[in-house]
Tab-separated table of N, CA and C in Angstrom:
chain	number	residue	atom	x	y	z
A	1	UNK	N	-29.446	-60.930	-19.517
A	1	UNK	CA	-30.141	-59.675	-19.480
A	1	UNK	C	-30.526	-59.302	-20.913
A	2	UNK	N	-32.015	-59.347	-21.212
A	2	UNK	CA	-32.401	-58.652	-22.541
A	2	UNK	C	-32.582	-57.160	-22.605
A	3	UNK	N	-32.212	-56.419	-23.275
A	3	UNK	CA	-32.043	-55.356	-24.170
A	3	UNK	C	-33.418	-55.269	-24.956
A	4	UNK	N	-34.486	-53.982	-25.057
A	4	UNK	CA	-35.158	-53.877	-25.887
A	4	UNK	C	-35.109	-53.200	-27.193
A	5	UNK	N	-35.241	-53.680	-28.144
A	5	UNK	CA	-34.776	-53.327	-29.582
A	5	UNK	C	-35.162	-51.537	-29.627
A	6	UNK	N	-34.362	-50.712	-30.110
A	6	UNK	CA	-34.287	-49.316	-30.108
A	6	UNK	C	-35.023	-49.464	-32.355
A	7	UNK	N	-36.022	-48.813	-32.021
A	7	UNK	CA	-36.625	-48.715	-32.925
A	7	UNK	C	-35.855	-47.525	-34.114
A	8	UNK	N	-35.669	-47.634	-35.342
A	8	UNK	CA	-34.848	-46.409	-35.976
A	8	UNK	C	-35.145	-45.683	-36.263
A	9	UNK	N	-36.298	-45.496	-36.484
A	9	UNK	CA	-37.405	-44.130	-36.692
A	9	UNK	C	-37.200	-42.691	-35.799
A	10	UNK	N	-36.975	-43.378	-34.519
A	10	UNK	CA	-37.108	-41.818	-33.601
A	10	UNK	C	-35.581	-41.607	-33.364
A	11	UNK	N	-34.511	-42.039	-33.096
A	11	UNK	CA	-32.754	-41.814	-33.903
A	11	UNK	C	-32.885	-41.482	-35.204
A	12	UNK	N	-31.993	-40.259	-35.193
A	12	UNK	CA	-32.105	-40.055	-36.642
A	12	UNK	C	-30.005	-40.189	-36.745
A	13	UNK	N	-29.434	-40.775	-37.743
A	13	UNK	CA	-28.395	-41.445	-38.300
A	13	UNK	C	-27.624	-40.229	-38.219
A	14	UNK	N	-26.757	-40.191	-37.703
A	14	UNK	CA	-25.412	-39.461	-37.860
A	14	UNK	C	-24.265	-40.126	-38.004
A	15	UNK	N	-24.048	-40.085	-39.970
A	15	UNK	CA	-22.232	-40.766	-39.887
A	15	UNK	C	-21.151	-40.533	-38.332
A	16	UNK	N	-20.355	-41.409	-38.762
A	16	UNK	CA	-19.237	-41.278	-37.404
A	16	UNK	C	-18.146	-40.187	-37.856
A	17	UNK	N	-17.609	-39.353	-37.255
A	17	UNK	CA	-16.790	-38.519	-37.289
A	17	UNK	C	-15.235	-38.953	-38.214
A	18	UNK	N	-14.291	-38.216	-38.734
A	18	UNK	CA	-13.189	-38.959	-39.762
A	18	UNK	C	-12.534	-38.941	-38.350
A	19	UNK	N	-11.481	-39.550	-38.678
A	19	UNK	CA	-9.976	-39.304	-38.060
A	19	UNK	C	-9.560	-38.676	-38.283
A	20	UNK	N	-8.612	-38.375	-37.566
A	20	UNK	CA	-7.278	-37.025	-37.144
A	20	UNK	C	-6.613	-37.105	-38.741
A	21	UNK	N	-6.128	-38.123	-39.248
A	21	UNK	CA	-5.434	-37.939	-40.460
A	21	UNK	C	-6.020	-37.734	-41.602
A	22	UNK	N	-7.654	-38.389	-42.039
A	22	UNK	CA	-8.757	-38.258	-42.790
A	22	UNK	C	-9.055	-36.862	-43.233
A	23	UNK	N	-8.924	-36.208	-41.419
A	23	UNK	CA	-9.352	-34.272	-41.394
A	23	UNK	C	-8.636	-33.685	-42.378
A	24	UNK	N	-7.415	-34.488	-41.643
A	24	UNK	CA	-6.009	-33.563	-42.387
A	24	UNK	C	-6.201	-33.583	-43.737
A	25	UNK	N	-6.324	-34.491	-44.111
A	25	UNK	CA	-5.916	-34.680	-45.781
A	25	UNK	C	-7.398	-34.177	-46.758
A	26	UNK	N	-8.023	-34.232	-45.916
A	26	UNK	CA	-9.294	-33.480	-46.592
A	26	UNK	C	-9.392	-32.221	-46.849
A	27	UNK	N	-9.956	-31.610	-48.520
A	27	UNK	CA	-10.072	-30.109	-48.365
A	27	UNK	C	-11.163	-29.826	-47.741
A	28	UNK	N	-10.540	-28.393	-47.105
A	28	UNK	CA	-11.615	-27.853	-46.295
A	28	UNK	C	-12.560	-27.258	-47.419
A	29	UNK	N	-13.498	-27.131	-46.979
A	29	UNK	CA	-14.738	-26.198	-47.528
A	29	UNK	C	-14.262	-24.691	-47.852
A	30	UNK	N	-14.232	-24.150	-48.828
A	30	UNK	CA	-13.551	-22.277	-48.620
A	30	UNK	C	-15.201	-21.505	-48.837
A	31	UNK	N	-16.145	-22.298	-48.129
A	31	UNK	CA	-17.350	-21.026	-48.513
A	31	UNK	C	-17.188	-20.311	-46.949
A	32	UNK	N	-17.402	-19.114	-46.942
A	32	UNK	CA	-17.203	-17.836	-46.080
A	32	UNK	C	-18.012	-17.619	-44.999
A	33	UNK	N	-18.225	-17.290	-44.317
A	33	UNK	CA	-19.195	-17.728	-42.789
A	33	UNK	C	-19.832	-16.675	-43.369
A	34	UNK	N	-21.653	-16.743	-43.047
A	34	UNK	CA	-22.874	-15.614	-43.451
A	34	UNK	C	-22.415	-14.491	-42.957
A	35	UNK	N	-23.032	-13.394	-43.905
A	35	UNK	CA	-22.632	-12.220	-43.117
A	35	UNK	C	-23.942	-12.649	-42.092
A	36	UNK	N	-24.281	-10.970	-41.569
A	36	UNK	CA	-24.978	-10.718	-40.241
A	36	UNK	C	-26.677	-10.697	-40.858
A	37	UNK	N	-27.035	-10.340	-42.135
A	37	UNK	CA	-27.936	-10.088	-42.633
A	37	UNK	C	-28.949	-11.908	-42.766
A	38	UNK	N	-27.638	-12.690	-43.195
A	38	UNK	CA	-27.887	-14.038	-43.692
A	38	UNK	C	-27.960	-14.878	-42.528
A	39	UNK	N	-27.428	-14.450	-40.923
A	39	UNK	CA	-27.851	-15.364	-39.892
A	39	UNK	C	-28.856	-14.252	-39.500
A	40	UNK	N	-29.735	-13.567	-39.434
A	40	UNK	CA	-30.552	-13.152	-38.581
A	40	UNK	C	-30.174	-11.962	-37.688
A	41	UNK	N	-29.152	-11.628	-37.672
A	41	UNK	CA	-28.421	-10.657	-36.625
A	41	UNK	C	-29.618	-8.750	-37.536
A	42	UNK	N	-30.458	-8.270	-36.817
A	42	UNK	CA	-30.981	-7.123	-36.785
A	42	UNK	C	-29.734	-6.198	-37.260
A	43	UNK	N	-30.118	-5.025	-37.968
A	43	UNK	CA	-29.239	-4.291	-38.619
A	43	UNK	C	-29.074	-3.222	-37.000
A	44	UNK	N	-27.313	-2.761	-37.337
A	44	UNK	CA	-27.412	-2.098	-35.714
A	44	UNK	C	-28.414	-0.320	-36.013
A	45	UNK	N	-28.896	-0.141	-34.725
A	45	UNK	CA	-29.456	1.205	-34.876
A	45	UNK	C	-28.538	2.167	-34.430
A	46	UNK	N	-28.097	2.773	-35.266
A	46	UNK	CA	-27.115	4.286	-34.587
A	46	UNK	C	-28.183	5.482	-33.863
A	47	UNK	N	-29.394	5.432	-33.483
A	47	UNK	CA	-29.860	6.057	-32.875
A	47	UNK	C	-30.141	5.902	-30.908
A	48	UNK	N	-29.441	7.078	-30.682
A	48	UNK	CA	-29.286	6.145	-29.471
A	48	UNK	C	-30.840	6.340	-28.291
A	49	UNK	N	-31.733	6.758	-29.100
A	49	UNK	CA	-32.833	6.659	-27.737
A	49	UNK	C	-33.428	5.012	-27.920
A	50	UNK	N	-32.705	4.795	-29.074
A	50	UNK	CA	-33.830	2.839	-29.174
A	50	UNK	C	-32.485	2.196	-28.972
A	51	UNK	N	-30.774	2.381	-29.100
A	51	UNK	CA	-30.077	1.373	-28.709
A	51	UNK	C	-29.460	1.481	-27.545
A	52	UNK	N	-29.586	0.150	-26.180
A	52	UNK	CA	-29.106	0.179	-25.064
A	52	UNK	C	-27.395	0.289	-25.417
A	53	UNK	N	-26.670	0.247	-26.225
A	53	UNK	CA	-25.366	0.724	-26.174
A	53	UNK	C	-24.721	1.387	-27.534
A	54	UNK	N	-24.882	3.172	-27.127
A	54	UNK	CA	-24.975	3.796	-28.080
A	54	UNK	C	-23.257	3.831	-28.145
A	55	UNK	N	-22.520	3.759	-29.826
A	55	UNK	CA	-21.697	3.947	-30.207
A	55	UNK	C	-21.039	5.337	-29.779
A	56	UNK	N	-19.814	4.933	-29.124
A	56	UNK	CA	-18.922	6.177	-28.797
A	56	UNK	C	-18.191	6.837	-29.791
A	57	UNK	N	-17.659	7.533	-30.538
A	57	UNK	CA	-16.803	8.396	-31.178
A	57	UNK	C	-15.717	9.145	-30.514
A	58	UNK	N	-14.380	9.038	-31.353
A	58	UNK	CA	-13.382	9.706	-30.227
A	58	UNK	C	-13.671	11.697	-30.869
A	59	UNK	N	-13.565	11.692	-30.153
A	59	UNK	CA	-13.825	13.462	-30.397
A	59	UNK	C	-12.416	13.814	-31.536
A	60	UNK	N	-12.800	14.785	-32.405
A	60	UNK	CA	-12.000	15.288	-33.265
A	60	UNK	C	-11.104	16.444	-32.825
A	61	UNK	N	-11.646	17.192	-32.379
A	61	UNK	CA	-10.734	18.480	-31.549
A	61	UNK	C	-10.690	18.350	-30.151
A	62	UNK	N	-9.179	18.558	-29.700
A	62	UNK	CA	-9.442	18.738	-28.182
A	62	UNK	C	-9.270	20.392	-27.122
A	63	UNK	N	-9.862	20.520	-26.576
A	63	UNK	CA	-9.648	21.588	-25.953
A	63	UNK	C	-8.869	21.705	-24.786
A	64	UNK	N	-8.471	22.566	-24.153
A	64	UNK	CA	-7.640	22.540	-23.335
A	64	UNK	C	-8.514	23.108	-21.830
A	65	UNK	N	-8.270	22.886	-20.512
A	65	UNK	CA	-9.078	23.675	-19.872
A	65	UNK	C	-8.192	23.851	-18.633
A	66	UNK	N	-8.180	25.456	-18.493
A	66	UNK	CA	-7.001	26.036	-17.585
A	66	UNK	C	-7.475	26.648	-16.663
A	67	UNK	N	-7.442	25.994	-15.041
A	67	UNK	CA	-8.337	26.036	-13.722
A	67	UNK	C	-7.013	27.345	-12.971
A	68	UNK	N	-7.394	28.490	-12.748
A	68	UNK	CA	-6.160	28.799	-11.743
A	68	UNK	C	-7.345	29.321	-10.139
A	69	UNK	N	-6.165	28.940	-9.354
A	69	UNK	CA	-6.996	29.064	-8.058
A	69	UNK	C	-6.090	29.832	-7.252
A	70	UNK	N	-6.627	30.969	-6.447
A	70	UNK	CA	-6.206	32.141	-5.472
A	70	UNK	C	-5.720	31.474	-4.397
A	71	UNK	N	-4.648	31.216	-3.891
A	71	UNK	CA	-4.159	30.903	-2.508
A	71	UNK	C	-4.146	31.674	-1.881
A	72	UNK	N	-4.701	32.222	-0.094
A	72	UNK	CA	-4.136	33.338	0.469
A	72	UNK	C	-3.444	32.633	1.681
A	73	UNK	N	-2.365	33.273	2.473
A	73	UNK	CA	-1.862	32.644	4.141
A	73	UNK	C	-2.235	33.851	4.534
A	74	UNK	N	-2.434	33.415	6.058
A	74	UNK	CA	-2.435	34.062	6.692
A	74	UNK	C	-1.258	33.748	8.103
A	75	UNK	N	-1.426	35.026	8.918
A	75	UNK	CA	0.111	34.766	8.888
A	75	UNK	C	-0.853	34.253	11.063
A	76	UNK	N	-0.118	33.566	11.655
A	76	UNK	CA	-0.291	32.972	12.656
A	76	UNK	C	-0.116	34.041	13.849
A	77	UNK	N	-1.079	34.161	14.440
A	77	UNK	CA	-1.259	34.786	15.672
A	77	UNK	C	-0.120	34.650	16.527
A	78	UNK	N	0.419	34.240	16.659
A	78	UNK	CA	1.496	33.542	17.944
A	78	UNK	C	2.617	32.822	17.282
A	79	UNK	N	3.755	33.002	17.214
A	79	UNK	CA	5.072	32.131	16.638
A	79	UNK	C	5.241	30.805	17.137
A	80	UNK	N	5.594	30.062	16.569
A	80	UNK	CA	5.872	28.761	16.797
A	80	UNK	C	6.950	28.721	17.050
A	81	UNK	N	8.408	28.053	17.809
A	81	UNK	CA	9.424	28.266	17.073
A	81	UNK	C	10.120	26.495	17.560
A	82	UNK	N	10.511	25.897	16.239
A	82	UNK	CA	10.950	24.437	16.961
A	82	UNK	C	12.267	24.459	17.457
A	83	UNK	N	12.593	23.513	18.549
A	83	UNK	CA	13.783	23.623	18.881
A	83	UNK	C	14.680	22.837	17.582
A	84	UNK	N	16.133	24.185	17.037
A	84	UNK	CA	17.366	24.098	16.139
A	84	UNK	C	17.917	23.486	17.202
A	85	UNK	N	18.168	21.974	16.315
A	85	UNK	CA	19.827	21.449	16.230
A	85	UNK	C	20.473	21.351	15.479
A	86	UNK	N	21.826	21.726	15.971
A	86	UNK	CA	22.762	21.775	15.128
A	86	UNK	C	23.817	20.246	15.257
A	87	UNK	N	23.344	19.334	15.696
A	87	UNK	CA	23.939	17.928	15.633
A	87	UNK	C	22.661	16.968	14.902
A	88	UNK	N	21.835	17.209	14.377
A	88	UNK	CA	20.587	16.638	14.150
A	88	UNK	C	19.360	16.171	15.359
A	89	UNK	N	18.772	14.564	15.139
A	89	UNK	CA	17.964	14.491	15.602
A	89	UNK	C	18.501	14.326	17.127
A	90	UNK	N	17.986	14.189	18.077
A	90	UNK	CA	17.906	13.748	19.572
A	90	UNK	C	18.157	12.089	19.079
A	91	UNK	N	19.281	11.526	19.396
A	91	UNK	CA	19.564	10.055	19.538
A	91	UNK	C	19.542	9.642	20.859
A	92	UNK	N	20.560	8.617	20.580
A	92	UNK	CA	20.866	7.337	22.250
A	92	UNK	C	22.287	8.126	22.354
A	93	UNK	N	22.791	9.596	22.448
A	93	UNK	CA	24.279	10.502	22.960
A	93	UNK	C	24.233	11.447	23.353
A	94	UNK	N	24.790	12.473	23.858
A	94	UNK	CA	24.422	13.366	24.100
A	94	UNK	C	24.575	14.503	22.621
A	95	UNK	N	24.023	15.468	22.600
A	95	UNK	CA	23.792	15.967	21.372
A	95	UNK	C	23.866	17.551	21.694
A	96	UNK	N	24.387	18.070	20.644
A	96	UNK	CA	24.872	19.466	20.759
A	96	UNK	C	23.782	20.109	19.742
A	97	UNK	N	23.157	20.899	20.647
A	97	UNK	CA	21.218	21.749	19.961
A	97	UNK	C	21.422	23.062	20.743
A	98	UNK	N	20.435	24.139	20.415
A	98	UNK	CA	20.139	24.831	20.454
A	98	UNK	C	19.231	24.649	21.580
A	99	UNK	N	18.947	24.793	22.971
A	99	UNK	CA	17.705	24.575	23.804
A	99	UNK	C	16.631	25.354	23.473
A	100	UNK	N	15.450	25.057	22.834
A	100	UNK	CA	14.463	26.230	22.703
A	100	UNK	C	14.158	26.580	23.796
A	101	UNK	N	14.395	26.770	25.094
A	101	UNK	CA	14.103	27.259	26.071
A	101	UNK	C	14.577	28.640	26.933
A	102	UNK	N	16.069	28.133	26.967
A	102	UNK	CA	17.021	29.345	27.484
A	102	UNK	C	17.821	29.572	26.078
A	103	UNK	N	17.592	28.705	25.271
A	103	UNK	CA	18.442	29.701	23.726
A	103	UNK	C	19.879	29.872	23.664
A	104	UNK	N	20.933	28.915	24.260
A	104	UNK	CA	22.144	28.848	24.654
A	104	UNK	C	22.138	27.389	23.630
A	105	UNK	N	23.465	27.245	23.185
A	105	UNK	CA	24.472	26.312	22.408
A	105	UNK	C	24.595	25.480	23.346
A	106	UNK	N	23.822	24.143	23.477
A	106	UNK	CA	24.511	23.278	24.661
A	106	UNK	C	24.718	22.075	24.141
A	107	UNK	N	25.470	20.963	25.118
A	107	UNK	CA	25.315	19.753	24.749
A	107	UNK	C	24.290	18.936	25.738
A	108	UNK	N	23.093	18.562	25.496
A	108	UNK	CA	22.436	17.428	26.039
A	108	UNK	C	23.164	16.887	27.149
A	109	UNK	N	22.347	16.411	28.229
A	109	UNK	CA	22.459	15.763	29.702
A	109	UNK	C	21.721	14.844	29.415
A	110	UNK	N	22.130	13.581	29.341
A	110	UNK	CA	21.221	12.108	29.114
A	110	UNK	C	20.965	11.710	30.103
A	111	UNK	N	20.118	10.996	30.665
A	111	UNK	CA	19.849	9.631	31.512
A	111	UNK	C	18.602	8.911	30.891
A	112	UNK	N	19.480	7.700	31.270
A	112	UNK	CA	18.973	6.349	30.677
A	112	UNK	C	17.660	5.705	31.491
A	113	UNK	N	16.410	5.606	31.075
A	113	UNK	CA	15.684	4.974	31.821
A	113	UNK	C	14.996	3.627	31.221
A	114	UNK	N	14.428	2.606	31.908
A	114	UNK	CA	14.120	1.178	31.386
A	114	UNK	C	12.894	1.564	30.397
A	115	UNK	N	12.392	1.442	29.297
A	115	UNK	CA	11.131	1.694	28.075
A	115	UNK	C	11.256	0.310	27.591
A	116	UNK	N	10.001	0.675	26.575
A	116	UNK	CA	9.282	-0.817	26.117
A	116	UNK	C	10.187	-2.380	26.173
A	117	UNK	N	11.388	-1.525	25.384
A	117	UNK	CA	12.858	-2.711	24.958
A	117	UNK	C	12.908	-3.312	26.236
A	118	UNK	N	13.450	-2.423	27.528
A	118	UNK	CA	14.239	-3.779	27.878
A	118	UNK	C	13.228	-4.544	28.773
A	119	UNK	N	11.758	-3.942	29.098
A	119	UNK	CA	10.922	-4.122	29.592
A	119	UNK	C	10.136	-5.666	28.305
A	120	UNK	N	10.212	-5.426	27.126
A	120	UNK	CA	10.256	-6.744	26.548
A	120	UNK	C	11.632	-7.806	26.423
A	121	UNK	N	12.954	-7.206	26.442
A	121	UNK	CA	13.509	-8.215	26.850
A	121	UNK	C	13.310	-8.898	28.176
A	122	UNK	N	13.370	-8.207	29.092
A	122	UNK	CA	13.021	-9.095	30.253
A	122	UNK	C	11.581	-10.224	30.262
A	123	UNK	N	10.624	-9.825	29.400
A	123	UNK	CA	9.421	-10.896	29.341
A	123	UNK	C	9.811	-12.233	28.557
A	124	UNK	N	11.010	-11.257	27.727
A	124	UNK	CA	11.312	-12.804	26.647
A	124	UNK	C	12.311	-13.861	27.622
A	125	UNK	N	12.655	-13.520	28.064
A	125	UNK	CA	13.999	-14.058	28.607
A	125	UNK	C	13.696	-14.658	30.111
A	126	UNK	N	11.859	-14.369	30.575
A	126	UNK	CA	11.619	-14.992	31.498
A	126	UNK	C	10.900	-16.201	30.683
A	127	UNK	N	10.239	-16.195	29.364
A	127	UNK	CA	9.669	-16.598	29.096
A	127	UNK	C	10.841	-18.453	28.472
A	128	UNK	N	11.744	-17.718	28.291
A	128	UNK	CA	12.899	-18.763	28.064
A	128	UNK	C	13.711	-19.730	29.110
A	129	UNK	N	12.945	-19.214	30.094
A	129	UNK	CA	13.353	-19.962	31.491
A	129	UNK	C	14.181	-19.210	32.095
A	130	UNK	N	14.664	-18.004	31.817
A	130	UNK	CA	15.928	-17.465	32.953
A	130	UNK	C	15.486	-16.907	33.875
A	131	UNK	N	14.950	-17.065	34.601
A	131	UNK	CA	13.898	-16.684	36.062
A	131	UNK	C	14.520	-15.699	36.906
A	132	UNK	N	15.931	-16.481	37.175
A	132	UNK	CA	16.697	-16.218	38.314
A	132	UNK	C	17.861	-15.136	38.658
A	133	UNK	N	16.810	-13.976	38.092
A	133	UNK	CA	17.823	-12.611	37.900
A	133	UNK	C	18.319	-12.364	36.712
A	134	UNK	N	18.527	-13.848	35.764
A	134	UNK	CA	19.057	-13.149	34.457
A	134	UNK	C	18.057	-12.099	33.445
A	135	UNK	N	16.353	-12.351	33.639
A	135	UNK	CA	16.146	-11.678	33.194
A	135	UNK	C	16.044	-9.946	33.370
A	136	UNK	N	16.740	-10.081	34.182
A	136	UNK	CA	17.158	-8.409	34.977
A	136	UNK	C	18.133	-7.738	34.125
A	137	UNK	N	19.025	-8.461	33.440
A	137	UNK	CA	20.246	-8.430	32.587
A	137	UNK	C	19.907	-6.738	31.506
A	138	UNK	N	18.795	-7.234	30.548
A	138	UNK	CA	18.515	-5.706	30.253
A	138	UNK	C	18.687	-4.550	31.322
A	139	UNK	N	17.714	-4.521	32.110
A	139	UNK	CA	17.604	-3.137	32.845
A	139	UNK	C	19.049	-2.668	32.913
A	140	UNK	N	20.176	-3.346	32.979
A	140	UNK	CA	21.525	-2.782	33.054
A	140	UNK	C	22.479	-2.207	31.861
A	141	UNK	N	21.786	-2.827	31.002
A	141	UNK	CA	22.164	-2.603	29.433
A	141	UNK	C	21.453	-1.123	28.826
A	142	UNK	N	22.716	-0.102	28.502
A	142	UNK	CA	22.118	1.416	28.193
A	142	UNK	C	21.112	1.027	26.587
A	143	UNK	N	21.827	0.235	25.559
A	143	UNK	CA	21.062	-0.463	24.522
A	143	UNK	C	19.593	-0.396	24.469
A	144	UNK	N	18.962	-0.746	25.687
A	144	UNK	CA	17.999	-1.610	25.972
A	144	UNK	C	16.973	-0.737	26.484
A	145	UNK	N	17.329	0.690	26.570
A	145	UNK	CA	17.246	1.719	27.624
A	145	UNK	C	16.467	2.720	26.774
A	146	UNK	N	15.237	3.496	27.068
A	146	UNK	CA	14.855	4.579	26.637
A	146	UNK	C	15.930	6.216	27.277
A	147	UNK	N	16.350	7.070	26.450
A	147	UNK	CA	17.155	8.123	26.666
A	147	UNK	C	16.460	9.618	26.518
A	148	UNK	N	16.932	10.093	27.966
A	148	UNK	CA	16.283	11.881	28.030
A	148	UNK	C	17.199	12.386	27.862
A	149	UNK	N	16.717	13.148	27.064
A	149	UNK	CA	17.853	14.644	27.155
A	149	UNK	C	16.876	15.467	27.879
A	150	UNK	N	18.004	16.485	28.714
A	150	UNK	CA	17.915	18.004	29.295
A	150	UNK	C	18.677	19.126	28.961
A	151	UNK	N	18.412	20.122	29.161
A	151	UNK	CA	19.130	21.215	28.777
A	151	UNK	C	20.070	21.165	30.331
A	152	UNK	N	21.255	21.224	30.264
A	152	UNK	CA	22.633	21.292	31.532
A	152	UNK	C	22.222	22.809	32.469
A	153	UNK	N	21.763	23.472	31.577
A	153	UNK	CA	21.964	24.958	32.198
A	153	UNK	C	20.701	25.208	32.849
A	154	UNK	N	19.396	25.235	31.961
A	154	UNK	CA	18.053	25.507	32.803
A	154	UNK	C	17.824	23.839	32.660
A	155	UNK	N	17.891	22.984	32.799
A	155	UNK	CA	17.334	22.080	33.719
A	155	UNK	C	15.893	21.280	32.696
A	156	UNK	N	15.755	21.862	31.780
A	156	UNK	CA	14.491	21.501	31.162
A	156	UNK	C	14.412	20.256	30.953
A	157	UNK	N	13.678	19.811	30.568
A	157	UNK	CA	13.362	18.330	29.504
A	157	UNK	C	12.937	18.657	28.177
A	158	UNK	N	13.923	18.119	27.754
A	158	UNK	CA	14.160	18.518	25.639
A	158	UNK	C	13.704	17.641	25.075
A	159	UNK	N	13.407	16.346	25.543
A	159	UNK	CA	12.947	15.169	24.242
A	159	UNK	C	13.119	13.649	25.334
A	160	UNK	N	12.733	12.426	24.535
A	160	UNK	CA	13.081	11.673	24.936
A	160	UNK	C	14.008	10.631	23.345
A	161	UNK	N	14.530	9.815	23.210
A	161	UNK	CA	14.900	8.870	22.407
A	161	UNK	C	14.540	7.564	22.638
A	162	UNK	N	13.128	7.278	21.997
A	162	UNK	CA	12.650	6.036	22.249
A	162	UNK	C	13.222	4.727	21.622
A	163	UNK	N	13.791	3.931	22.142
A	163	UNK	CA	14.127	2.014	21.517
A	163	UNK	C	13.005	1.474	20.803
């Protein structure tokens, strides 16, 4: 395979680069990179209708600025009043509250009914193969069980305690 001769005229000669140790041992040059005037760089304009990014300044004095604003209430047509316990929230026990209803010191009347829980245990547990009544096993389990409270005396419905 011939090669056609590369003429030297249109290459123009660039020595080969030193070596790593050549660099080293060589002094560097100490002349100073141009200022901005000596590469071409335009002098900046501090006027800002001709420069797209006018120089910010941090402000010298600061002022203070004090917003006050009028709150009024008004007071509610009709009382609200939530039902007070005095055992805390409505759990999975029976619980000693205040009935907002008849307004007597009572303790909670629970019953247990089947909610999301044991209604997803039973999907899991069919889903695991126990077909054959075991997944019935929740519904018997209070755990597993969504819980009402009532008031004992008037009969109300006070809350539920969701699983």
């Amino acid at each position: 395979m011939d090669f056609p001769e590369a003429t030297v005229s249109a290459v123009a000669f660039t020595p080969p680069l030193p070596s790593y140790t050549e660099a080293i041992q060589s002094p560097q040059s100490l002349t100073p990179p141009p200022t901005y005037g000596e590469a071409g760089v335009p002098p900046l304009q501090l006027n800002n209708t001709t420069s797209p990014y006018p120089i910010l300044s941090i402000p010298t004095e600061v002022t203070a600025v004090h917003q006050t604003q009028q709150v009024f209430a008004q007071p509610s047509p009709h009382q609200v009043n939530p039902p007070q316990l005095l055992g805390g929230r409505l759990g999975d026990a029976p619980t000693v509250i205040i009935c907002p209803h008849c307004h007597h010191q009572i303790t909670t009347s629970v019953l247990y009914k089947p909610g999301c829980a044991a209604w997803g245990m039973c999907c899991l547990l069919t889903l695991l193969g126990l077909i054959c009544g075991c997944c019935l096993i929740p519904f018997c389990i209070q755990t597993f069980q969504d819980v009402h409270h009532s008031c004992p005396d008037c009969k109300r419905f006070l809350g539920t305690y969701v699983r």
